[in-house]
Coordinates of C-alpha atoms and ligand atoms in Angstrom, one line a residue:
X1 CA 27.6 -6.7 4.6
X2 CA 25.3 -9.9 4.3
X3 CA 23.5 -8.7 1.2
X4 CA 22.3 -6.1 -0.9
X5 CA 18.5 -4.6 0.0
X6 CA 16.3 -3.3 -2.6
X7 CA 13.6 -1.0 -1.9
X8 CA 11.0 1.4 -3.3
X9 CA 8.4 3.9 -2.1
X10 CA 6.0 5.5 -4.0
X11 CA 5.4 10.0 -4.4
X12 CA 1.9 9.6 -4.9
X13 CA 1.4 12.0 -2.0
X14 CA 3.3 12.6 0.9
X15 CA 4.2 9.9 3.4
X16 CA 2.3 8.3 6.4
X17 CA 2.2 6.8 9.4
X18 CA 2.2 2.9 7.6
X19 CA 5.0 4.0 5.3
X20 CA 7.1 4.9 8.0
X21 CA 6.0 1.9 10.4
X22 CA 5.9 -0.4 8.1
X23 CA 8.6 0.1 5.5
X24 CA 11.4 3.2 6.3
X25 CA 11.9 3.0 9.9
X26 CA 13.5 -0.6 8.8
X27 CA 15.2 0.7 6.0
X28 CA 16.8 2.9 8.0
X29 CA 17.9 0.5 10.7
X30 CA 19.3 -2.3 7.7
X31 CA 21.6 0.6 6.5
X32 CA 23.4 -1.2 9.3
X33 CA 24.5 -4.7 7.9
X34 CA 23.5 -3.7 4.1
X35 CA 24.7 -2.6 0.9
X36 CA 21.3 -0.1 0.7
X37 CA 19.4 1.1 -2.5
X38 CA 16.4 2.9 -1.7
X39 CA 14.3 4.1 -4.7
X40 CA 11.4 7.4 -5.2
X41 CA 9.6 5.2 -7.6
X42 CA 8.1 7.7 -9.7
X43 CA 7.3 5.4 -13.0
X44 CA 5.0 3.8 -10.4
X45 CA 3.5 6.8 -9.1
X46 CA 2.9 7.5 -13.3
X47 CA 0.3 4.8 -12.9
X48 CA -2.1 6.9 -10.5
X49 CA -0.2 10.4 -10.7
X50 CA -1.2 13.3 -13.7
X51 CA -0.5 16.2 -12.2
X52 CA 3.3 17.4 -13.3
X53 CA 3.2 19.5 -10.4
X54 CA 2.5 17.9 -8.0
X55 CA 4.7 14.7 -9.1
X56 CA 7.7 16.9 -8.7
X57 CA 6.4 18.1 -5.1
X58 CA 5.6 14.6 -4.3
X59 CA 9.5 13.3 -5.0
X60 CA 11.2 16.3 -3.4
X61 CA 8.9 15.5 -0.2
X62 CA 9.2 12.0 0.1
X63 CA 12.8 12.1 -0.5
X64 CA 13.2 14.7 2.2
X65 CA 11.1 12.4 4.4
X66 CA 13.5 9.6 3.9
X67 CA 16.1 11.8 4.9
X68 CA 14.8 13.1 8.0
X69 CA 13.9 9.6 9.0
X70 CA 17.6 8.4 8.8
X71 CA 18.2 7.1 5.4
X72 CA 22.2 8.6 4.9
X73 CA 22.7 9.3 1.5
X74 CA 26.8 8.5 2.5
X75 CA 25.9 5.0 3.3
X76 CA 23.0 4.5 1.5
X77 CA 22.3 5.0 -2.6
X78 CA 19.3 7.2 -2.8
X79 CA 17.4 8.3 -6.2
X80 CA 14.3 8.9 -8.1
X81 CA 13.6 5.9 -10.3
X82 CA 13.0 8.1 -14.0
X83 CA 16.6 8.9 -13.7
X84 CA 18.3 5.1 -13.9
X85 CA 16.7 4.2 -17.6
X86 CA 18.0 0.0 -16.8
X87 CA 14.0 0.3 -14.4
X88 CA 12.2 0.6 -17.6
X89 CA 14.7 -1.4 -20.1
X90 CA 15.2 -4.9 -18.1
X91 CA 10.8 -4.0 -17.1
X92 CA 10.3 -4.7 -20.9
X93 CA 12.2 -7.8 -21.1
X94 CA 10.5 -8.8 -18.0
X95 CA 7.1 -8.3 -19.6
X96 CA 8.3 -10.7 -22.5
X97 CA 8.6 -13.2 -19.6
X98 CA 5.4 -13.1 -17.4
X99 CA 3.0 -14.5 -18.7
X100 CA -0.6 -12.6 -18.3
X101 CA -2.2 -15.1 -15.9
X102 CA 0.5 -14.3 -13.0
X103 CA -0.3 -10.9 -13.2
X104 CA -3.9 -11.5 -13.7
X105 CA -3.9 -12.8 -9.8
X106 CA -2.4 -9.6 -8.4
X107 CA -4.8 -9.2 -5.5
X108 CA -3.8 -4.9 -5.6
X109 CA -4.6 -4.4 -9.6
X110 CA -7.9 -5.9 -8.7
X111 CA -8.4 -3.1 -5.4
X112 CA -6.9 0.2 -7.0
X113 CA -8.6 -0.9 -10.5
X114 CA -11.8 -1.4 -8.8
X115 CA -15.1 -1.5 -11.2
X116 CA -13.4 0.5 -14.2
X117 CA -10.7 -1.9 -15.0
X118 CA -11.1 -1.3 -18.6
X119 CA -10.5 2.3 -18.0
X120 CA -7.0 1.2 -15.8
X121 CA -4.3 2.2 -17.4
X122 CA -1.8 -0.7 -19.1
X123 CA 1.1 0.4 -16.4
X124 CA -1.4 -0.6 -13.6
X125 CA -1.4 -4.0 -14.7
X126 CA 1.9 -4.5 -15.2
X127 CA 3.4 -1.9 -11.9
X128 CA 4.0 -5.7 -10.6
X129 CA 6.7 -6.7 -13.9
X130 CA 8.5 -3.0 -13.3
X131 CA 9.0 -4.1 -9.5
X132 CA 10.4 -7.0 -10.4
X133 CA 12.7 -5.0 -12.7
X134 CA 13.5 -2.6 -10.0
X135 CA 14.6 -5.0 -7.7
X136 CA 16.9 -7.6 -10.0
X137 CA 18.8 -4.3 -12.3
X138 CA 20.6 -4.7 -8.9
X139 CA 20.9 -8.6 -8.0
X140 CA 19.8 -7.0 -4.5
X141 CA 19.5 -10.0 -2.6
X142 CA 16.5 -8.8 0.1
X143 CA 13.8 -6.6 -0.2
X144 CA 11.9 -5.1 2.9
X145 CA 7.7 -4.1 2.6
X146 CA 5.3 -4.1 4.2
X147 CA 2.6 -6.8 4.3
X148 CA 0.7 -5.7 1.0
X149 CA 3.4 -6.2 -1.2
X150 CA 4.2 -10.0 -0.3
X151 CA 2.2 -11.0 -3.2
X152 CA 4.1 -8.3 -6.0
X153 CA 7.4 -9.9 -4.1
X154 CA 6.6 -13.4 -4.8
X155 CA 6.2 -12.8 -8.2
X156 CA 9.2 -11.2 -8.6
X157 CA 10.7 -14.3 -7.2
X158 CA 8.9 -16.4 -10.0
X159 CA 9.8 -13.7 -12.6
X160 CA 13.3 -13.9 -12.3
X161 CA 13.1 -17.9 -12.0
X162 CA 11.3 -17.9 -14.8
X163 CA 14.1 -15.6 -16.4
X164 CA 16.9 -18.0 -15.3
X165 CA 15.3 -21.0 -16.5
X166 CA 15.1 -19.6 -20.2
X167 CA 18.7 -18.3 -20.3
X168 CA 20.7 -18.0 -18.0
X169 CA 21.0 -20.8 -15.0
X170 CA 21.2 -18.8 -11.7
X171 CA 21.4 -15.2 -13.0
X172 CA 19.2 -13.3 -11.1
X173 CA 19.3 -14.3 -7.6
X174 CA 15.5 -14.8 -5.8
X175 CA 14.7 -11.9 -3.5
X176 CA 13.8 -12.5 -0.1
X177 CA 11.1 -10.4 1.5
X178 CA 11.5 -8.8 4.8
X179 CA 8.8 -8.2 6.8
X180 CA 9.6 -6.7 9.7
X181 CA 8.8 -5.2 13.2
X182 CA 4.8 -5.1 14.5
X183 CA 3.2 -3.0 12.4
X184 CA 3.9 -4.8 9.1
X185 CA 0.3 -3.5 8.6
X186 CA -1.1 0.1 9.8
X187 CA -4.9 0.0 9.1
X188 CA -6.7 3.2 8.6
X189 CA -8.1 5.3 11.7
X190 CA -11.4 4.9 9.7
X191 CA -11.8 1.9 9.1
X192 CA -10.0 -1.0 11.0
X193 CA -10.6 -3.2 8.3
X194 CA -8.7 -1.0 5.4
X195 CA -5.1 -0.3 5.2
X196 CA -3.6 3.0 6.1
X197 CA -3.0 4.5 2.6
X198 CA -1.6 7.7 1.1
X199 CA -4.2 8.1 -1.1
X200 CA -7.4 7.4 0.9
X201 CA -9.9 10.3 0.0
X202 CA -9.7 11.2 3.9
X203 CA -6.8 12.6 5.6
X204 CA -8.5 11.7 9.1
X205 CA -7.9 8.1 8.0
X206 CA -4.1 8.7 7.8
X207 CA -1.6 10.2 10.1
X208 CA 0.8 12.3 7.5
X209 CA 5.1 12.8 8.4
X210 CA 3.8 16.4 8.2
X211 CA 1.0 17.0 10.5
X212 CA 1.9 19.1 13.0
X213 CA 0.6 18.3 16.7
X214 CA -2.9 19.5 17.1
X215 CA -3.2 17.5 13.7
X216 CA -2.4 14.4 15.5
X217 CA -4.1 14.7 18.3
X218 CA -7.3 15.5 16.8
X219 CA -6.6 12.9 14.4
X220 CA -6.2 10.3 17.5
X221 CA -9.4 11.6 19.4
X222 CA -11.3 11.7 16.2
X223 CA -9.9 8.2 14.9
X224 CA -12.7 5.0 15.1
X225 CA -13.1 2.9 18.6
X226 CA -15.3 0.8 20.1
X227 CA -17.2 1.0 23.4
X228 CA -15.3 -1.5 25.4
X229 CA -13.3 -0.2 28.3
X230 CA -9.7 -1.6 28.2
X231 CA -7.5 -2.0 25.1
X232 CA -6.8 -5.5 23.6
X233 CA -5.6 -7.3 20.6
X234 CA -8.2 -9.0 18.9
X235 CA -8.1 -7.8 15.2
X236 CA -11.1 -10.0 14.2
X237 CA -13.6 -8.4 16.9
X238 CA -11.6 -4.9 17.9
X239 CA -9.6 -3.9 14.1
X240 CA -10.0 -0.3 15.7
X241 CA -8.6 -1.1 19.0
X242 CA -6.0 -3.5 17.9
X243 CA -4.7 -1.2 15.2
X244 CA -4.2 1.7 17.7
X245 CA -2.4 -1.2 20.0
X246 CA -0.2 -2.1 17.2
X247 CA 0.5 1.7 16.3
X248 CA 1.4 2.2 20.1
X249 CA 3.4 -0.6 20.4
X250 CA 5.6 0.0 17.0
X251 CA 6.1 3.8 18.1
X252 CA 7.1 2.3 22.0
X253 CA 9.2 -0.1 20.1
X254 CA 7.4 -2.6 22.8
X255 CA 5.8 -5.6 22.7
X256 CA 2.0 -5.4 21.4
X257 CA 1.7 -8.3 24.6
X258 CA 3.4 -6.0 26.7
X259 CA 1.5 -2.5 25.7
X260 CA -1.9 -4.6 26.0
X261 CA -0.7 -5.8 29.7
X262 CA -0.8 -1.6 30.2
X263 CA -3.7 -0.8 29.3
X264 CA -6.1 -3.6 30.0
X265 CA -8.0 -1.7 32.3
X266 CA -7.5 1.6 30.6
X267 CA -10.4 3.7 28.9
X268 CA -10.2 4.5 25.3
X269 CA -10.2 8.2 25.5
X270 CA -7.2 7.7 28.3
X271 CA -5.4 5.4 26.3
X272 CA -6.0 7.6 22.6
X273 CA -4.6 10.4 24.7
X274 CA -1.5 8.7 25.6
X275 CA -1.2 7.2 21.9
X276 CA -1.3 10.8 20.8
X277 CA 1.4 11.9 23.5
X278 CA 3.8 9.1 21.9
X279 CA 3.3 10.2 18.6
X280 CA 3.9 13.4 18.5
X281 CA 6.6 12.7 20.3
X282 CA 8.3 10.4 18.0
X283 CA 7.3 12.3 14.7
X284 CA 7.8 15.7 15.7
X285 CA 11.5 15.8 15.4
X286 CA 11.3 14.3 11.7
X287 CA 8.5 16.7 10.5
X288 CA 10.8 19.4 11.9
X289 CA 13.5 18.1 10.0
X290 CA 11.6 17.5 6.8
X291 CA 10.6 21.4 7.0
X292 CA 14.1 22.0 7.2
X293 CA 15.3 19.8 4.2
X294 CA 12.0 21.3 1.9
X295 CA 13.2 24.9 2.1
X296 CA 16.5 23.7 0.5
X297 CA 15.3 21.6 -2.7
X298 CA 18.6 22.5 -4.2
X299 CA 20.1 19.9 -1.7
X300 CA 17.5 17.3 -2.4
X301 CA 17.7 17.4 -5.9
X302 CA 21.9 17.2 -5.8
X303 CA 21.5 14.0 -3.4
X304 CA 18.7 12.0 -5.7
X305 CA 21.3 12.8 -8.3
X306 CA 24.5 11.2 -7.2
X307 CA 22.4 8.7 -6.0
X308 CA 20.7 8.3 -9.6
X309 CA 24.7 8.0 -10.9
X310 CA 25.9 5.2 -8.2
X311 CA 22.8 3.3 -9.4
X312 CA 23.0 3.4 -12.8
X313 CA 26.5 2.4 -12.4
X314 CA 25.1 -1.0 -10.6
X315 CA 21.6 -1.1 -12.9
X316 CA 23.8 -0.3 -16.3
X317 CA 25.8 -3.2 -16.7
X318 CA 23.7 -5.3 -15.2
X319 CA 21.2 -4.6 -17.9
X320 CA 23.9 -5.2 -20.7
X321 CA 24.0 -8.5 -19.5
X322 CA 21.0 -9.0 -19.8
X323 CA 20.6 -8.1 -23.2
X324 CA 23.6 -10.4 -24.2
X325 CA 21.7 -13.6 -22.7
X326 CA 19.0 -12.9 -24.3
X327 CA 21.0 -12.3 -27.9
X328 CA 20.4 -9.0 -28.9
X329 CA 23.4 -7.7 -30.6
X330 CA 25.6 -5.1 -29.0
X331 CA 27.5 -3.7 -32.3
Ligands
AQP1 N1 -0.6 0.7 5.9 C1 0.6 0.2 5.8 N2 1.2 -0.5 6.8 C2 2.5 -1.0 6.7 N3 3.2 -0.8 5.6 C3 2.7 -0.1 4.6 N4 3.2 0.3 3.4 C4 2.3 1.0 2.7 N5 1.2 1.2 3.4 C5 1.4 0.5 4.6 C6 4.6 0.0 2.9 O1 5.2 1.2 2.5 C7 6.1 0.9 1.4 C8 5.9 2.0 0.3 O2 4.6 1.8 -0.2 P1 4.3 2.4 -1.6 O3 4.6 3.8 -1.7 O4 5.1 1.6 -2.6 O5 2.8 2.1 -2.0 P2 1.7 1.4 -1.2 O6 2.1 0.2 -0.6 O7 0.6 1.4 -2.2 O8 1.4 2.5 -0.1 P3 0.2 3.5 0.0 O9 0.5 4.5 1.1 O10 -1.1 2.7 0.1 O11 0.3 4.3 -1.3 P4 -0.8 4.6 -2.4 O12 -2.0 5.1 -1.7 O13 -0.2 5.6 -3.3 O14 -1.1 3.3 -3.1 C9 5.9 -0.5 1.0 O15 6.9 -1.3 1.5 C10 4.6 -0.8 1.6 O16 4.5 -2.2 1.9

């Protein structure tokens, strides 16, 4: 073990194609040579989510998507965030720390806050401080995300420097993002320009864990291109066609140099056909899995909860000593 990894994924909806690419198909893999918290962050999903329904849905399907990808609950700690209170406790302290012009920056309130930002709720502002929190109520070391949450990562670095500087000399040790593998960003089938997102209005722009086949493919043949014959990497000319490289190349677990080198002469229907071929492919095992694991929620509900209990037995006392540097009595 070389560290501990921190990381956390939302149940706004279900989970898609960039989630997977970007995010859990490396969490799965650093279960290998880490000590592995992964985290249904739920008081996030607060922020967007007001449907008690569906919230509950949203956290028994991710979690069962996690599981079908490979996270092991043996190996691995796995639990819905609501149920380790040390998220919100050490969040609060945090927010007595950062100051309002760090968070002021954050490059994602500005997107998902949009025109009404004096409509946004408070926890929008601040989903950047209760990441931080997430991440240092267990020390964890590294933090794998994808591309759009480099900028919430490096201010959890300065929170928790900012933290040590006030009271306590080396306490919270700085997170290191990892970003890894090729697609570190999938872009929507849309719109090349615009990230893949679980919330986009339109599921064509997405590619859902639980689409079943003819989804896919219709999603593929449907999905944006461009009328140049051959398929290359050149995201500022071709975001369509690069992002469908990229996708191919991440499923291939090849080279995006290597996958271009295939089809360079290749048509885009041809190529969007294959694409589609691989995906299914690759996904249809865990969607079949994920089925399985849905129909038994009893199961998913008994792993989040051990896993709530082994992290609150890491989070707890970490959180008491957090209250002691900062002087609040313990009577
Ligand atoms: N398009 C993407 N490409 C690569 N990685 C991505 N991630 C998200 N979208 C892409 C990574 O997935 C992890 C979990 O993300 P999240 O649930 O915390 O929220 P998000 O980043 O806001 O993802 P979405 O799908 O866009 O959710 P909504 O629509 O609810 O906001 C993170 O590591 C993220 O980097």
């Amino acid at each position: 073990m070389t560290g501990r990894i921190f990381s956390g994924i939302q149940p706004t909806h279900g989970i898609q194609l960039g989630n997977y690419l970007g995010a859990i198909r490396n969490w799965v893999k650093l279960q290998q040579d880490y000590e592995c918290i992964y985290c249904l962050v739920d008081l996030h999903a607060l922020t967007t989510v007001h449907d008690k329904d569906a919230m509950t849905r949203n956290t028994r399907e991710v979690a069962a998507a996690l599981l079908a990808c490979g996270v092991d609950p043996k190996r691995s700690i796995l639990f819905a965030q609501s149920n380790v209170a040390a998220h919100a406790q050490l969040a609060w302290v945090l927010n007595c720390v950062a100051p309002i012009g760090w968070l002021n920056r954050m490059t994602q309130f500005k997107e998902k806050a949009g025109k009404n930002r004096e409509k946004a709720p408070v926890g929008l502002f601040v989903y950047p401080v209760l990441m931080a929190a997430d991440i240092l109520a267990y020390k964890a070391t590294h933090v794998p995300v994808g591309e759009d949450q480099k900028q919430h990562l490096e201010l959890a670095r300065d929170i928790a420097g900012s933290f040590n500087n006030r009271f306590a000399e080396g306490f919270f040790p700085l997170p290191e993002p990892l970003i890894l593998g090729e697609a570190t960003r999938v872009m929507s089938l849309r719109d090349g320009r615009a990230k893949m997102s679980k919330s986009d209005p339109s599921d064509m722009s997405r590619i859902n864990l639980t689409d079943d086949a003819e989804s896919i493919v219709a999603k593929i043949k449907k999905a944006k291109s461009d009328a140049i014959v051959g398929i290359t990497y050149d995201p500022e000319n071709r975001p369509e066609a690069s992002n469908l490289l990229t996708i191919y190349a991440a499923l291939a677990e090849r080279s995006r140099a290597d996958v271009a080198r295939q089809f360079a002469d290749t048509p885009f229907s041809t190529f969007k056909a294959e694409l589609a071929d691989l995906m299914v492919d690759k996904l249809a095992p865990i969607t079949a899995e994920m089925r399985r694991l849905m129909d038994d929620p009893g199961h998913i509900d008994a792993v989040l909860r051990e896993g709530a209990a082994r992290a609150d037995a890491i989070a707890a006392p970490v959180l008491e000593e957090v209250y002691a540097e900062v002087g609040f009595l313990r009577p």
